[in-house]
Amino acid sequence: GWCPLSPTGAQTSQVLVEPPWRPAVLWDQVTLTCQGSGTTGATTWYKDGQPWEQEGSNFTVTKNGDYTCDRPGTNQSPYMRVSNDRLVLQVPARPLLEGDTVTLRCRG
């Protein structure tokens, strides 16, 4: 996949979510993956804005919070919020454009 360019020209890391729905919820056994340039082992994760001791480019989330990542040579990703809400209205975790046909999920 591609990563958008920032104003400085450096690439931005992205956090991918599986299953691919937003908002992500703990009870879905969410796996986050950091995608971007740089080596897989050099991924740095952040939880709620603080560096977080998590190794590797992907992991299964066990605590709610806002997760971001980066790799050498890239900017920090936008955050991915994982909530512990009991009822959510979910949309596909991909860019949505006006006119797209979308499936919504009400889950609890």
mmCIF file with all atom_site columns, C-alpha atoms in Angstrom:
data_model
loop_
_atom_site.group_PDB
_atom_site.id
_atom_site.type_symbol
_atom_site.label_atom_id
_atom_site.label_alt_id
_atom_site.label_comp_id
_atom_site.label_asym_id
_atom_site.label_entity_id
_atom_site.label_seq_id
_atom_site.pdbx_PDB_ins_code
_atom_site.Cartn_x
_atom_site.Cartn_y
_atom_site.Cartn_z
_atom_site.occupancy
_atom_site.B_iso_or_equiv
_atom_site.pdbx_formal_charge
_atom_site.auth_seq_id
_atom_site.auth_comp_id
_atom_site.auth_asym_id
_atom_site.auth_atom_id
_atom_site.pdbx_PDB_model_num
ATOM 1   C CA . GLY A 1 1   ? 0.000   0.000  0.000  1.00 0.00 ? 1   GLY A CA 1
ATOM 2   C CA . TRP A 1 2   ? 0.951   3.638  -0.286 1.00 0.00 ? 2   TRP A CA 1
ATOM 3   C CA . CYS A 1 3   ? 1.414   6.225  2.430  1.00 0.00 ? 3   CYS A CA 1
ATOM 4   C CA . PRO A 1 4   ? 0.480   9.889  1.919  1.00 0.00 ? 4   PRO A CA 1
ATOM 5   C CA . LEU A 1 5   ? 3.237   12.478 1.788  1.00 0.00 ? 5   LEU A CA 1
ATOM 6   C CA . SER A 1 6   ? 3.513   15.042 4.537  1.00 0.00 ? 6   SER A CA 1
ATOM 7   C CA . PRO A 1 7   ? 4.295   18.711 3.787  1.00 0.00 ? 7   PRO A CA 1
ATOM 8   C CA . THR A 1 8   ? 7.989   18.011 4.454  1.00 0.00 ? 8   THR A CA 1
ATOM 9   C CA . GLY A 1 9   ? 8.005   15.162 1.935  1.00 0.00 ? 9   GLY A CA 1
ATOM 10  C CA . ALA A 1 10  ? 8.552   12.411 4.516  1.00 0.00 ? 10  ALA A CA 1
ATOM 11  C CA . GLN A 1 11  ? 6.161   9.501  4.454  1.00 0.00 ? 11  GLN A CA 1
ATOM 12  C CA . THR A 1 12  ? 3.685   8.942  7.266  1.00 0.00 ? 12  THR A CA 1
ATOM 13  C CA . SER A 1 13  ? 3.233   5.587  8.939  1.00 0.00 ? 13  SER A CA 1
ATOM 14  C CA . GLN A 1 14  ? -0.293  4.164  9.066  1.00 0.00 ? 14  GLN A CA 1
ATOM 15  C CA . VAL A 1 15  ? -2.031  2.013  11.677 1.00 0.00 ? 15  VAL A CA 1
ATOM 16  C CA . LEU A 1 16  ? -4.170  -0.674 10.050 1.00 0.00 ? 16  LEU A CA 1
ATOM 17  C CA . VAL A 1 17  ? -6.933  -2.367 12.032 1.00 0.00 ? 17  VAL A CA 1
ATOM 18  C CA . GLU A 1 18  ? -8.263  -5.930 11.753 1.00 0.00 ? 18  GLU A CA 1
ATOM 19  C CA . PRO A 1 19  ? -11.177 -6.584 11.692 1.00 0.00 ? 19  PRO A CA 1
ATOM 20  C CA . PRO A 1 20  ? -11.404 -3.535 9.388  1.00 0.00 ? 20  PRO A CA 1
ATOM 21  C CA . TRP A 1 21  ? -14.127 -1.539 11.166 1.00 0.00 ? 21  TRP A CA 1
ATOM 22  C CA . ARG A 1 22  ? -14.216 1.791  13.008 1.00 0.00 ? 22  ARG A CA 1
ATOM 23  C CA . PRO A 1 23  ? -14.615 2.449  15.826 1.00 0.00 ? 23  PRO A CA 1
ATOM 24  C CA . ALA A 1 24  ? -12.426 -0.455 16.874 1.00 0.00 ? 24  ALA A CA 1
ATOM 25  C CA . VAL A 1 25  ? -13.599 -2.154 20.083 1.00 0.00 ? 25  VAL A CA 1
ATOM 26  C CA . LEU A 1 26  ? -11.714 -4.411 22.482 1.00 0.00 ? 26  LEU A CA 1
ATOM 27  C CA . TRP A 1 27  ? -14.276 -7.204 22.325 1.00 0.00 ? 27  TRP A CA 1
ATOM 28  C CA . ASP A 1 28  ? -13.541 -7.626 18.585 1.00 0.00 ? 28  ASP A CA 1
ATOM 29  C CA . GLN A 1 29  ? -10.037 -8.922 19.459 1.00 0.00 ? 29  GLN A CA 1
ATOM 30  C CA . VAL A 1 30  ? -8.488  -6.107 17.429 1.00 0.00 ? 30  VAL A CA 1
ATOM 31  C CA . THR A 1 31  ? -5.066  -6.488 15.816 1.00 0.00 ? 31  THR A CA 1
ATOM 32  C CA . LEU A 1 32  ? -3.159  -3.314 14.930 1.00 0.00 ? 32  LEU A CA 1
ATOM 33  C CA . THR A 1 33  ? -0.433  -3.276 12.264 1.00 0.00 ? 33  THR A CA 1
ATOM 34  C CA . CYS A 1 34  ? 2.038   -0.462 11.613 1.00 0.00 ? 34  CYS A CA 1
ATOM 35  C CA . GLN A 1 35  ? 2.598   0.057  7.893  1.00 0.00 ? 35  GLN A CA 1
ATOM 36  C CA . GLY A 1 36  ? 5.303   2.288  6.473  1.00 0.00 ? 36  GLY A CA 1
ATOM 37  C CA . SER A 1 37  ? 8.870   2.391  5.284  1.00 0.00 ? 37  SER A CA 1
ATOM 38  C CA . GLY A 1 38  ? 11.754  1.226  7.458  1.00 0.00 ? 38  GLY A CA 1
ATOM 39  C CA . THR A 1 39  ? 12.432  -2.183 8.895  1.00 0.00 ? 39  THR A CA 1
ATOM 40  C CA . THR A 1 40  ? 9.692   -4.161 10.641 1.00 0.00 ? 40  THR A CA 1
ATOM 41  C CA . GLY A 1 41  ? 11.703  -4.575 13.839 1.00 0.00 ? 41  GLY A CA 1
ATOM 42  C CA . ALA A 1 42  ? 12.222  -0.830 14.159 1.00 0.00 ? 42  ALA A CA 1
ATOM 43  C CA . THR A 1 43  ? 8.540   -0.017 14.778 1.00 0.00 ? 43  THR A CA 1
ATOM 44  C CA . THR A 1 44  ? 7.895   2.300  17.735 1.00 0.00 ? 44  THR A CA 1
ATOM 45  C CA . TRP A 1 45  ? 4.405   2.212  19.272 1.00 0.00 ? 45  TRP A CA 1
ATOM 46  C CA . TYR A 1 46  ? 2.734   4.913  21.365 1.00 0.00 ? 46  TYR A CA 1
ATOM 47  C CA . LYS A 1 47  ? -0.318  4.544  23.595 1.00 0.00 ? 47  LYS A CA 1
ATOM 48  C CA . ASP A 1 48  ? -2.196  7.685  24.617 1.00 0.00 ? 48  ASP A CA 1
ATOM 49  C CA . GLY A 1 49  ? 0.731   9.809  23.373 1.00 0.00 ? 49  GLY A CA 1
ATOM 50  C CA . GLN A 1 50  ? 3.437   8.035  25.384 1.00 0.00 ? 50  GLN A CA 1
ATOM 51  C CA . PRO A 1 51  ? 6.093   5.605  24.074 1.00 0.00 ? 51  PRO A CA 1
ATOM 52  C CA . TRP A 1 52  ? 4.794   2.109  24.733 1.00 0.00 ? 52  TRP A CA 1
ATOM 53  C CA . GLU A 1 53  ? 6.725   -1.113 25.282 1.00 0.00 ? 53  GLU A CA 1
ATOM 54  C CA . GLN A 1 54  ? 5.358   -3.149 22.386 1.00 0.00 ? 54  GLN A CA 1
ATOM 55  C CA . GLU A 1 55  ? 7.654   -5.001 20.000 1.00 0.00 ? 55  GLU A CA 1
ATOM 56  C CA . GLY A 1 56  ? 7.023   -5.824 16.367 1.00 0.00 ? 56  GLY A CA 1
ATOM 57  C CA . SER A 1 57  ? 4.890   -4.310 13.649 1.00 0.00 ? 57  SER A CA 1
ATOM 58  C CA . ASN A 1 58  ? 1.599   -5.856 14.855 1.00 0.00 ? 58  ASN A CA 1
ATOM 59  C CA . PHE A 1 59  ? -0.124  -7.009 18.040 1.00 0.00 ? 59  PHE A CA 1
ATOM 60  C CA . THR A 1 60  ? -3.534  -7.813 19.516 1.00 0.00 ? 60  THR A CA 1
ATOM 61  C CA . VAL A 1 61  ? -4.881  -4.986 21.665 1.00 0.00 ? 61  VAL A CA 1
ATOM 62  C CA . THR A 1 62  ? -5.695  -5.764 25.309 1.00 0.00 ? 62  THR A CA 1
ATOM 63  C CA . LYS A 1 63  ? -6.315  -2.217 26.637 1.00 0.00 ? 63  LYS A CA 1
ATOM 64  C CA . ASN A 1 64  ? -8.443  0.599  25.265 1.00 0.00 ? 64  ASN A CA 1
ATOM 65  C CA . GLY A 1 65  ? -6.700  3.815  24.232 1.00 0.00 ? 65  GLY A CA 1
ATOM 66  C CA . ASP A 1 66  ? -5.294  5.828  21.330 1.00 0.00 ? 66  ASP A CA 1
ATOM 67  C CA . TYR A 1 67  ? -2.503  4.019  19.457 1.00 0.00 ? 67  TYR A CA 1
ATOM 68  C CA . THR A 1 68  ? 0.019   5.453  17.006 1.00 0.00 ? 68  THR A CA 1
ATOM 69  C CA . CYS A 1 69  ? 3.258   4.158  15.519 1.00 0.00 ? 69  CYS A CA 1
ATOM 70  C CA . ASP A 1 70  ? 6.275   5.205  13.516 1.00 0.00 ? 70  ASP A CA 1
ATOM 71  C CA . ARG A 1 71  ? 9.324   3.750  11.818 1.00 0.00 ? 71  ARG A CA 1
ATOM 72  C CA . PRO A 1 72  ? 12.695  5.302  10.979 1.00 0.00 ? 72  PRO A CA 1
ATOM 73  C CA . GLY A 1 73  ? 12.344  7.832  8.171  1.00 0.00 ? 73  GLY A CA 1
ATOM 74  C CA . THR A 1 74  ? 8.591   8.274  8.585  1.00 0.00 ? 74  THR A CA 1
ATOM 75  C CA . ASN A 1 75  ? 6.357   10.603 10.532 1.00 0.00 ? 75  ASN A CA 1
ATOM 76  C CA . GLN A 1 76  ? 4.168   9.320  13.358 1.00 0.00 ? 76  GLN A CA 1
ATOM 77  C CA . SER A 1 77  ? 0.878   7.825  12.174 1.00 0.00 ? 77  SER A CA 1
ATOM 78  C CA . PRO A 1 78  ? -2.566  9.262  12.813 1.00 0.00 ? 78  PRO A CA 1
ATOM 79  C CA . TYR A 1 79  ? -4.000  7.693  15.956 1.00 0.00 ? 79  TYR A CA 1
ATOM 80  C CA . MET A 1 80  ? -6.260  4.643  16.020 1.00 0.00 ? 80  MET A CA 1
ATOM 81  C CA . ARG A 1 81  ? -8.691  4.688  18.945 1.00 0.00 ? 81  ARG A CA 1
ATOM 82  C CA . VAL A 1 82  ? -9.655  1.354  20.459 1.00 0.00 ? 82  VAL A CA 1
ATOM 83  C CA . SER A 1 83  ? -12.608 1.729  22.819 1.00 0.00 ? 83  SER A CA 1
ATOM 84  C CA . ASN A 1 84  ? -14.342 -0.467 25.357 1.00 0.00 ? 84  ASN A CA 1
ATOM 85  C CA . ASP A 1 85  ? -17.825 0.774  24.402 1.00 0.00 ? 85  ASP A CA 1
ATOM 86  C CA . ARG A 1 86  ? -20.657 -1.737 24.761 1.00 0.00 ? 86  ARG A CA 1
ATOM 87  C CA . LEU A 1 87  ? -22.663 -0.402 21.807 1.00 0.00 ? 87  LEU A CA 1
ATOM 88  C CA . VAL A 1 88  ? -21.120 0.977  18.599 1.00 0.00 ? 88  VAL A CA 1
ATOM 89  C CA . LEU A 1 89  ? -22.164 2.024  15.108 1.00 0.00 ? 89  LEU A CA 1
ATOM 90  C CA . GLN A 1 90  ? -19.299 0.861  12.898 1.00 0.00 ? 90  GLN A CA 1
ATOM 91  C CA . VAL A 1 91  ? -18.218 1.880  9.399  1.00 0.00 ? 91  VAL A CA 1
ATOM 92  C CA . PRO A 1 92  ? -15.543 0.269  7.198  1.00 0.00 ? 92  PRO A CA 1
ATOM 93  C CA . ALA A 1 93  ? -12.009 1.309  8.232  1.00 0.00 ? 93  ALA A CA 1
ATOM 94  C CA . ARG A 1 94  ? -11.110 2.770  4.841  1.00 0.00 ? 94  ARG A CA 1
ATOM 95  C CA . PRO A 1 95  ? -11.406 6.204  3.257  1.00 0.00 ? 95  PRO A CA 1
ATOM 96  C CA . LEU A 1 96  ? -15.029 6.893  2.365  1.00 0.00 ? 96  LEU A CA 1
ATOM 97  C CA . LEU A 1 97  ? -16.041 9.212  -0.457 1.00 0.00 ? 97  LEU A CA 1
ATOM 98  C CA . GLU A 1 98  ? -19.345 10.919 -1.153 1.00 0.00 ? 98  GLU A CA 1
ATOM 99  C CA . GLY A 1 99  ? -21.519 8.576  -3.207 1.00 0.00 ? 99  GLY A CA 1
ATOM 100 C CA . ASP A 1 100 ? -19.916 5.374  -1.883 1.00 0.00 ? 100 ASP A CA 1
ATOM 101 C CA . THR A 1 101 ? -22.246 2.551  -0.906 1.00 0.00 ? 101 THR A CA 1
ATOM 102 C CA . VAL A 1 102 ? -21.422 1.693  2.686  1.00 0.00 ? 102 VAL A CA 1
ATOM 103 C CA . THR A 1 103 ? -22.456 -1.051 5.091  1.00 0.00 ? 103 THR A CA 1
ATOM 104 C CA . LEU A 1 104 ? -23.031 0.164  8.653  1.00 0.00 ? 104 LEU A CA 1
ATOM 105 C CA . ARG A 1 105 ? -22.996 -2.220 11.614 1.00 0.00 ? 105 ARG A CA 1
ATOM 106 C CA . CYS A 1 106 ? -24.799 -1.571 14.883 1.00 0.00 ? 106 CYS A CA 1
ATOM 107 C CA . ARG A 1 107 ? -23.163 -3.901 17.380 1.00 0.00 ? 107 ARG A CA 1
ATOM 108 C CA . GLY A 1 108 ? -23.328 -4.536 21.068 1.00 0.00 ? 108 GLY A CA 1
#
